[in-house]
JSON list of C-alpha atoms in Angstrom, two decimals:
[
{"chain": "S", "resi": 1, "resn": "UNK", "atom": "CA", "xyz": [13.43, 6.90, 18.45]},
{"chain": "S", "resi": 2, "resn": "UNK", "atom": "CA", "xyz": [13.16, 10.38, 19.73]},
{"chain": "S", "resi": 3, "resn": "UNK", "atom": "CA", "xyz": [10.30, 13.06, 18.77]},
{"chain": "S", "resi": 4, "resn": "UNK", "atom": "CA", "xyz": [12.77, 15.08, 17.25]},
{"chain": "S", "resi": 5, "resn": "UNK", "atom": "CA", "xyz": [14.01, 11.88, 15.11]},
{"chain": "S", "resi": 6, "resn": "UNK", "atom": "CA", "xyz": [10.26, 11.52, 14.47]},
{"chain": "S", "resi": 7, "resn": "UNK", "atom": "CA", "xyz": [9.72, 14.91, 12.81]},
{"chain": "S", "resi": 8, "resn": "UNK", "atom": "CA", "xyz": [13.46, 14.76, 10.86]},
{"chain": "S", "resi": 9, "resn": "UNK", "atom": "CA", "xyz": [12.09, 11.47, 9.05]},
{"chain": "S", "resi": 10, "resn": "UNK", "atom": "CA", "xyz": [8.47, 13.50, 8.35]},
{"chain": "S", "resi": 11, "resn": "UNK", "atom": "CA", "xyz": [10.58, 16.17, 6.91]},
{"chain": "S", "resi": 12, "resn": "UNK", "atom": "CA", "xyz": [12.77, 13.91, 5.02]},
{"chain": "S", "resi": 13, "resn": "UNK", "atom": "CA", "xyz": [11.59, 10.95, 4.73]},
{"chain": "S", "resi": 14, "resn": "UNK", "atom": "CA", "xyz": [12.19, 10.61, 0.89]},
{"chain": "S", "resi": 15, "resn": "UNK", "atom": "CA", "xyz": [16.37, 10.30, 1.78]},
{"chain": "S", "resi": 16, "resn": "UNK", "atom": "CA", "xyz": [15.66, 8.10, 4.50]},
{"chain": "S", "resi": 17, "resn": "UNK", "atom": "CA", "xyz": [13.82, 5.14, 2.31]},
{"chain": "S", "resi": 18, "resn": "UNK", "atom": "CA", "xyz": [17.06, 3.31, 1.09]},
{"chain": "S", "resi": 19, "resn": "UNK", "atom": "CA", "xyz": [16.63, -0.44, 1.95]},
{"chain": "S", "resi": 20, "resn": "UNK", "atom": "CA", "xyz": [13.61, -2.42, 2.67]},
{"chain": "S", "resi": 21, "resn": "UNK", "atom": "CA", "xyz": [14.51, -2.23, 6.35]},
{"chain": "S", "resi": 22, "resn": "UNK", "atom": "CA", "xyz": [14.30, 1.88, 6.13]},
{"chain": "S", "resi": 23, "resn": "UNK", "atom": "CA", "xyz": [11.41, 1.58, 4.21]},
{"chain": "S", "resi": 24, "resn": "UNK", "atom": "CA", "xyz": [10.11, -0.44, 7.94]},
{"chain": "S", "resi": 25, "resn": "UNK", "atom": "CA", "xyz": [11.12, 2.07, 10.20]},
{"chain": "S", "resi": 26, "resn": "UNK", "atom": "CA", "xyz": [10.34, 5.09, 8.78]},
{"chain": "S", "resi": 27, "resn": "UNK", "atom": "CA", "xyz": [7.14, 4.03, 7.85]},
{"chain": "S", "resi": 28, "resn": "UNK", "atom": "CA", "xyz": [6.66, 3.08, 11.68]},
{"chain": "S", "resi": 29, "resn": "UNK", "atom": "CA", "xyz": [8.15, 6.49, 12.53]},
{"chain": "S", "resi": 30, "resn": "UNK", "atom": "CA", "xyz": [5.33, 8.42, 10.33]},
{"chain": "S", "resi": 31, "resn": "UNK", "atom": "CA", "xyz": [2.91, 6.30, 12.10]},
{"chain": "S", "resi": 32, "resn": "UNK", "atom": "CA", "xyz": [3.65, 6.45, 15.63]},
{"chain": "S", "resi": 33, "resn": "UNK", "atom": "CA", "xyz": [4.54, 10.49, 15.38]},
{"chain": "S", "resi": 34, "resn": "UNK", "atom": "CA", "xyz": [1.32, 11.09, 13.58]},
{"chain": "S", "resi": 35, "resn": "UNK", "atom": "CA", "xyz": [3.30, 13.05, 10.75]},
{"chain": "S", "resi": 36, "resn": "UNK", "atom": "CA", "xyz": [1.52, 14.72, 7.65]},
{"chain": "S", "resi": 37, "resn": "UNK", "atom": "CA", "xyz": [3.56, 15.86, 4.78]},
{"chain": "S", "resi": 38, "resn": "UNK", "atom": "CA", "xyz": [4.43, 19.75, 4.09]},
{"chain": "S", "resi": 39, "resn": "UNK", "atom": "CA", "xyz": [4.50, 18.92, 0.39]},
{"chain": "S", "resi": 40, "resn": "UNK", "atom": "CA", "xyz": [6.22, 15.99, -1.37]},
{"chain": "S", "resi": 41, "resn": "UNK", "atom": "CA", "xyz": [6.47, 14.74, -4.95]},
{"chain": "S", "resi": 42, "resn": "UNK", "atom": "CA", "xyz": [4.91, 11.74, -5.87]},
{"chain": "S", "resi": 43, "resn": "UNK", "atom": "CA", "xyz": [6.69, 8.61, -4.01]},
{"chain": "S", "resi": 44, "resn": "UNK", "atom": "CA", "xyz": [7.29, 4.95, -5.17]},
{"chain": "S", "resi": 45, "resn": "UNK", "atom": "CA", "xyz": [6.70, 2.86, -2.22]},
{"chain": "S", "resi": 46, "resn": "UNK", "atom": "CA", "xyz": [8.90, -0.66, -2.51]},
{"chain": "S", "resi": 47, "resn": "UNK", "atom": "CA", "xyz": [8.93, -2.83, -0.04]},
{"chain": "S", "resi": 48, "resn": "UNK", "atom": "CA", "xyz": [9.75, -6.45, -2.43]},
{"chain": "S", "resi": 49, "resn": "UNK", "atom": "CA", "xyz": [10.40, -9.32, -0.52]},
{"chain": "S", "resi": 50, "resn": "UNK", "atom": "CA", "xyz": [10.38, -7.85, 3.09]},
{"chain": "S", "resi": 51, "resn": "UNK", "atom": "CA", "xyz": [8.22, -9.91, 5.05]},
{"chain": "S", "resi": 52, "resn": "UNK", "atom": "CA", "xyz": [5.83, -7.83, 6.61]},
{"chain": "S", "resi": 53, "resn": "UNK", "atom": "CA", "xyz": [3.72, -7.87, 9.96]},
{"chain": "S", "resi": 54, "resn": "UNK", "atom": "CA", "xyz": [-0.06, -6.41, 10.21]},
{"chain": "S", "resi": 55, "resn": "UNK", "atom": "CA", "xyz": [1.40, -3.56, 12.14]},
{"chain": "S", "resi": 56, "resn": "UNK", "atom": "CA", "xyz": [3.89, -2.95, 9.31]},
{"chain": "S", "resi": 57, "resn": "UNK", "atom": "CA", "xyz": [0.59, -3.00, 6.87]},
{"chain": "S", "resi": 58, "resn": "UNK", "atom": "CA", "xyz": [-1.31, -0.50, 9.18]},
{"chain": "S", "resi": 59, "resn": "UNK", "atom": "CA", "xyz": [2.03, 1.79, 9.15]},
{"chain": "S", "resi": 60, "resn": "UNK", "atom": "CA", "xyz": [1.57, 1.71, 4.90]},
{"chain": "S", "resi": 61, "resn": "UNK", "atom": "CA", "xyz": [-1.98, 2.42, 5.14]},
{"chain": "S", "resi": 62, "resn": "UNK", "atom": "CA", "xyz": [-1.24, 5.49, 7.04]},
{"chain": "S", "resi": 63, "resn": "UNK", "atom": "CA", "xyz": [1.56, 6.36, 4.72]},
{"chain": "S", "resi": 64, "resn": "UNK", "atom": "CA", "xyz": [-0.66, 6.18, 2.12]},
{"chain": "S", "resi": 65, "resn": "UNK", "atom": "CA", "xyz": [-3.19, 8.05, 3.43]},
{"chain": "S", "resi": 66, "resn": "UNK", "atom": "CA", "xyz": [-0.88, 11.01, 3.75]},
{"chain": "S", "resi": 67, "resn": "UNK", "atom": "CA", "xyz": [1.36, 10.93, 1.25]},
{"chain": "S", "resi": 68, "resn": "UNK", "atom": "CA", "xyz": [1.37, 11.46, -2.71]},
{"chain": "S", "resi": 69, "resn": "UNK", "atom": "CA", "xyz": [2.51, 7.57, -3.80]},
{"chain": "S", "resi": 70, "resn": "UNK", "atom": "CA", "xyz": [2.59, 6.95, -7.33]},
{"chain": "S", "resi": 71, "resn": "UNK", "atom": "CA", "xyz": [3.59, 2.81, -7.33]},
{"chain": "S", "resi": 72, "resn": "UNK", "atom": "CA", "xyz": [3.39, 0.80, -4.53]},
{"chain": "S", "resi": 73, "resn": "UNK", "atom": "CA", "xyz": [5.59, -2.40, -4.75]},
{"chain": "S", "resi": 74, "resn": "UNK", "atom": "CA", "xyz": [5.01, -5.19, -2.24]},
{"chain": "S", "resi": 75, "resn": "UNK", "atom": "CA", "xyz": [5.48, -8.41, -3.88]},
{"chain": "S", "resi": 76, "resn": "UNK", "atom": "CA", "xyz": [6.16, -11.04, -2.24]},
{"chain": "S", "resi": 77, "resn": "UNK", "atom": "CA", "xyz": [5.91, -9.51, 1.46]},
{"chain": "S", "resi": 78, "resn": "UNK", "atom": "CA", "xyz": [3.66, -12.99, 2.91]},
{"chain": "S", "resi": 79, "resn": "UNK", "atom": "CA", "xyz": [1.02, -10.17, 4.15]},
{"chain": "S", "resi": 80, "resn": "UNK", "atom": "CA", "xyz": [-2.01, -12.68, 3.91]},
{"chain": "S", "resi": 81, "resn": "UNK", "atom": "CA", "xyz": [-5.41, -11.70, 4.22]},
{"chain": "S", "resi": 82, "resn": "UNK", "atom": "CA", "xyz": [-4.86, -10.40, 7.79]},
{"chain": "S", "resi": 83, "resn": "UNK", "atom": "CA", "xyz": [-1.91, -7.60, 6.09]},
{"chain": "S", "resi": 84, "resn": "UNK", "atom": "CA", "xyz": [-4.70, -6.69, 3.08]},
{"chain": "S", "resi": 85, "resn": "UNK", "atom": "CA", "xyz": [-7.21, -5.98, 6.33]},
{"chain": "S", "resi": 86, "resn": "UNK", "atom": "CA", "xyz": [-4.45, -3.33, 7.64]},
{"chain": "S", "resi": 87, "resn": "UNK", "atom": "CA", "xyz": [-3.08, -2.25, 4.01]},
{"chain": "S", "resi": 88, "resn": "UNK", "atom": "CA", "xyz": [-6.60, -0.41, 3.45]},
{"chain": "S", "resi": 89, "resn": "UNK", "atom": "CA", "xyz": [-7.01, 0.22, 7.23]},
{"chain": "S", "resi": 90, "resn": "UNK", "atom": "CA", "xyz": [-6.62, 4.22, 6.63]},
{"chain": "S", "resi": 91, "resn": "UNK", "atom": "CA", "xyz": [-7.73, 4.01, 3.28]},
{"chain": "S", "resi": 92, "resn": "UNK", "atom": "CA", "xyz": [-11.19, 2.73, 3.69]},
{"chain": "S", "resi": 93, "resn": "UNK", "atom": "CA", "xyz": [-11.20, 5.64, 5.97]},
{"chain": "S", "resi": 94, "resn": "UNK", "atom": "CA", "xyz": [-13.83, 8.60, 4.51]},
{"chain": "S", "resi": 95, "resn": "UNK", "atom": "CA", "xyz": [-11.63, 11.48, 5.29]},
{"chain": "S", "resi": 96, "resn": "UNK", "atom": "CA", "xyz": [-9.47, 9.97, 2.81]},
{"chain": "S", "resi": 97, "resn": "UNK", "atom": "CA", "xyz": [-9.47, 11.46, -0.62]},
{"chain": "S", "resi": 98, "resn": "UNK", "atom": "CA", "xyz": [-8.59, 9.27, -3.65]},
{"chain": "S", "resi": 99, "resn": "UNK", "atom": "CA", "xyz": [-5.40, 8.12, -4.10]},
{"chain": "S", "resi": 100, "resn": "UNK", "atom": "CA", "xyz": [-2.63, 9.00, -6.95]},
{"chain": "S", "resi": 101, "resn": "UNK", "atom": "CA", "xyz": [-1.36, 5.16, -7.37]},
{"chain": "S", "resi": 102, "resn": "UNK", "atom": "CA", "xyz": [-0.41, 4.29, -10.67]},
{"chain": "S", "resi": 103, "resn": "UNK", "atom": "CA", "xyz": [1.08, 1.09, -9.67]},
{"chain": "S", "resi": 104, "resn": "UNK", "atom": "CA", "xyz": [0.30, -1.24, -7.35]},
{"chain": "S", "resi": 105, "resn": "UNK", "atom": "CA", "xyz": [2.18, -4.98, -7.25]},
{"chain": "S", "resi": 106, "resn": "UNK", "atom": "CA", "xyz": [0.77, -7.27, -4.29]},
{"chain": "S", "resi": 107, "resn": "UNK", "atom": "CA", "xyz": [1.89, -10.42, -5.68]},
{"chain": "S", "resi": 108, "resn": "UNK", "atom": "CA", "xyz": [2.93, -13.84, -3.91]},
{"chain": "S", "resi": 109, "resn": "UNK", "atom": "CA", "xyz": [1.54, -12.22, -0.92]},
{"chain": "S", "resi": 110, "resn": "UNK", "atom": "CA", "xyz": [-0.83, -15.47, 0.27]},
{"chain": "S", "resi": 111, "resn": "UNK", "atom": "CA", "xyz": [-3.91, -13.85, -0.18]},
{"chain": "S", "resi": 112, "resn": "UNK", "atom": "CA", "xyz": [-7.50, -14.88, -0.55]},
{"chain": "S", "resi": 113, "resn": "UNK", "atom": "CA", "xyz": [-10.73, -13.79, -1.98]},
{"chain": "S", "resi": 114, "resn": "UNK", "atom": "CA", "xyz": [-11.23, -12.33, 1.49]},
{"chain": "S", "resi": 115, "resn": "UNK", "atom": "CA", "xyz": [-7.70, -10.30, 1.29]},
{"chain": "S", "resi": 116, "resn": "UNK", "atom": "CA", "xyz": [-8.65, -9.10, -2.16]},
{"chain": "S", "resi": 117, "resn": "UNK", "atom": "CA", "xyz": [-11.59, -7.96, -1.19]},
{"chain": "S", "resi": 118, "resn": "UNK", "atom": "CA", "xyz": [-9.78, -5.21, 0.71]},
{"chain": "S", "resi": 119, "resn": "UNK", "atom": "CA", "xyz": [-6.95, -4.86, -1.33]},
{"chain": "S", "resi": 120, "resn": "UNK", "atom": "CA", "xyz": [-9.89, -3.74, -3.93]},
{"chain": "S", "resi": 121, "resn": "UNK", "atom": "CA", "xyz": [-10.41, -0.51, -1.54]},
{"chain": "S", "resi": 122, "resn": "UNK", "atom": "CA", "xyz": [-6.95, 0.73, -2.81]},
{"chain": "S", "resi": 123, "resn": "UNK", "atom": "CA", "xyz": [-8.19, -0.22, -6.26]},
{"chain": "S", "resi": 124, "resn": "UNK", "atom": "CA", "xyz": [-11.23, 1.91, -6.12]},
{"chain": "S", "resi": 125, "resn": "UNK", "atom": "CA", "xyz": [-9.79, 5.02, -4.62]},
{"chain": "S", "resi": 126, "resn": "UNK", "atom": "CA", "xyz": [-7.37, 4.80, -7.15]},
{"chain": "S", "resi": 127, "resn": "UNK", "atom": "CA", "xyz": [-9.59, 4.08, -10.31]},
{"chain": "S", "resi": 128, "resn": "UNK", "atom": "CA", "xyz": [-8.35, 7.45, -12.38]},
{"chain": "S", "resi": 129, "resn": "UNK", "atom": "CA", "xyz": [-4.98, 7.22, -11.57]},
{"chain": "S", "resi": 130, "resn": "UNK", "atom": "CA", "xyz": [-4.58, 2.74, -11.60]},
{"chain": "S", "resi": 131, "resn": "UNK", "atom": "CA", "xyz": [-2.72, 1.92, -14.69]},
{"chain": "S", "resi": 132, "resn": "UNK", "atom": "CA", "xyz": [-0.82, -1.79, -13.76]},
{"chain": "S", "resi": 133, "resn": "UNK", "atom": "CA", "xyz": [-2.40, -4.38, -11.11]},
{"chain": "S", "resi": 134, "resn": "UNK", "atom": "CA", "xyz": [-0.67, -7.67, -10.28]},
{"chain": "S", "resi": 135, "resn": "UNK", "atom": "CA", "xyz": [-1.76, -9.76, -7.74]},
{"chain": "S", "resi": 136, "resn": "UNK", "atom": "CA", "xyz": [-0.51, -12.99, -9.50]},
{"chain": "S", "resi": 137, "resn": "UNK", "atom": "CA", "xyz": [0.81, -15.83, -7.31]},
{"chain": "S", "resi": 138, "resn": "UNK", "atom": "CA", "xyz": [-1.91, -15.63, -4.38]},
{"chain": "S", "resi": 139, "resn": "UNK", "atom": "CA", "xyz": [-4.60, -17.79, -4.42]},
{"chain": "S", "resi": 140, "resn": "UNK", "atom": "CA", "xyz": [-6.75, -17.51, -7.04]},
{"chain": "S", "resi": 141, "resn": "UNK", "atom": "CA", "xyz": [-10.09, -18.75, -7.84]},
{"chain": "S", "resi": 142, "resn": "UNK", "atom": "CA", "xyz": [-13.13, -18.32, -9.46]},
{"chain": "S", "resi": 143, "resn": "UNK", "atom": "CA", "xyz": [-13.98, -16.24, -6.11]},
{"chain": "S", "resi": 144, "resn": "UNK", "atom": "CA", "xyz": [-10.61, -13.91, -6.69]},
{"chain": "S", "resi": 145, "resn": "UNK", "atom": "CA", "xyz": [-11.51, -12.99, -9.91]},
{"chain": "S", "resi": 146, "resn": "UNK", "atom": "CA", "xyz": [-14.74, -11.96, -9.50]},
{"chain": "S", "resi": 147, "resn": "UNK", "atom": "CA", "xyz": [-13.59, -9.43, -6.92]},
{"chain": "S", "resi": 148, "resn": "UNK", "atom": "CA", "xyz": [-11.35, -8.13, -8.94]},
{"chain": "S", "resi": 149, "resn": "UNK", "atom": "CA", "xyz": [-13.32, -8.04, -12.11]},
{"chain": "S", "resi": 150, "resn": "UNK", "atom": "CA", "xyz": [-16.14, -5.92, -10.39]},
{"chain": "S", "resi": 151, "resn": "UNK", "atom": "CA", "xyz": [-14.09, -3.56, -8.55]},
{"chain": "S", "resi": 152, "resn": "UNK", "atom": "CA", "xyz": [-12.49, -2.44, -12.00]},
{"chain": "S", "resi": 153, "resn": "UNK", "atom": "CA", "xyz": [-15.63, -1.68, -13.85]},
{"chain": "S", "resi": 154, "resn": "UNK", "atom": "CA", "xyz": [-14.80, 1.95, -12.89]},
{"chain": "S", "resi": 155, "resn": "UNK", "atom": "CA", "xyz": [-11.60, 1.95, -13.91]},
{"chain": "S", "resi": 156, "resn": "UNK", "atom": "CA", "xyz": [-10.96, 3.24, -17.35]},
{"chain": "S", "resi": 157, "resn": "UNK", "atom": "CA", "xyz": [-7.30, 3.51, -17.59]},
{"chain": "S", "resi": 158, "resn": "UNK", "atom": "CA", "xyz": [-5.94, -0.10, -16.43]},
{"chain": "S", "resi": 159, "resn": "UNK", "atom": "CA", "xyz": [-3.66, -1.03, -19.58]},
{"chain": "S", "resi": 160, "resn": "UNK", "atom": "CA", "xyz": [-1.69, -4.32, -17.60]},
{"chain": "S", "resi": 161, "resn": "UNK", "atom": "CA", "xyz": [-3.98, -6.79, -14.62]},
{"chain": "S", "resi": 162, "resn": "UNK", "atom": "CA", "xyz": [-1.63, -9.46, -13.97]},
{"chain": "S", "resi": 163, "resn": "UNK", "atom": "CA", "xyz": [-4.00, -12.39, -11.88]},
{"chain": "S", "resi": 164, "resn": "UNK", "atom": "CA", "xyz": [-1.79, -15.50, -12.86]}
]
C-alpha cells in the first residue's frame, strides 16, 4: 500500500469499511500512516466474527483513539486476553480524551479476568457516553464480575450489561 493509498483511506475511510476484511486493512492503513481525522461523524466499528491478531487489536486502539466511534462490535473475534492488552493500548494512553462509545460488544472473545481488566479502560473512558456492554461467552467468574462491577460504579447511563 502506497502513501498516497494511505492518506485516500484517512480521507475516506468511512466508504472503504465494507466487509470485515476492509474493516482489517484500513484499520492497518490508519495505523501504519499515522492518520488523524479532518472531521468525521460518529462511526460504528464491526468487526463480528473476524478473527483477529494483537496487531489487528493495536490497529483498533489507534482507531479509536482518533476517531469519533459510537458502537464497537467485536464479538466473537478469539482476541483473548493478549487482544484486550492491545484493544486499550492507545486508549490507556493520557493524551487520550474520553471516548463517545455507546456500544461496545466483546463477546465469545476467550477472555479472562486479566483481559477484562483492560477491556474496563474502554469502559471508563467511556462512562457518559456507555449505554450496552456484553461480554457474555468469555470466561466468567466470580473474578470477571467483580471487574466489571467496579469499573461501572461511574457509569450512570448503562441501561443493558450482558455477562452470561
Amino acid at each position: 500500500v502506497t502513501g498516497l493509498r494511505h492518506v485516500e483511506m484517512c480521507e475516506s475511510i468511512h466508504l472503504k469499511l465494507t466487509s470485515p476484511d476492509d474493516v482489517v486493512v484500513a484499520l492497518k492503513c490508519v495505523y501504519e500512516a499515522n492518520c488523524k481525522p479532518s472531521s468525521a461523524a460518529p462511526f460504528t466499528l464491526d468487526m463480528s466474527y473476524k478473527k483477529v491478531l494483537a496487531y489487528d487489536c493495536l490497529c483498533v486502539s489507534y482507531f479509536l483513539s482518533c476517531y469519533p466511534v459510537s458502537q464497537l462490535e467485536m464479538s466473537v473475534c478469539r482476541m483473548g486476553d493478549k487482544g484486550a492488552e492491545m484493544l486499550v493500548k492507545h486508549i490507556s494512553n493520557e493524551v487520550t480524551s474520553s471516548l463517545l462509545l455507546e456500544l461496545v460488544g466483546l463477546s465469545w472473545n476467550d477472555l479472562t479476568a486479566v483481559g477484562m481488566e483492560d477491556v474496563m479502560k474502554i469502559v471508563r473512558t467511556s462512562s457518559a457516553t456507555l449505554r450496552v456492554l456484553d461480554v457474555s461467552g468469555n470466561r466468567t467468574g466470580d473474578g470477571m464480575v467483580s471487574v466489571i462491577t467496579e469499573h461501572l460504579q461511574h457509569n450512570n447511563v448503562l441501561t443493558k450489561l450482558d455477562v452470561g
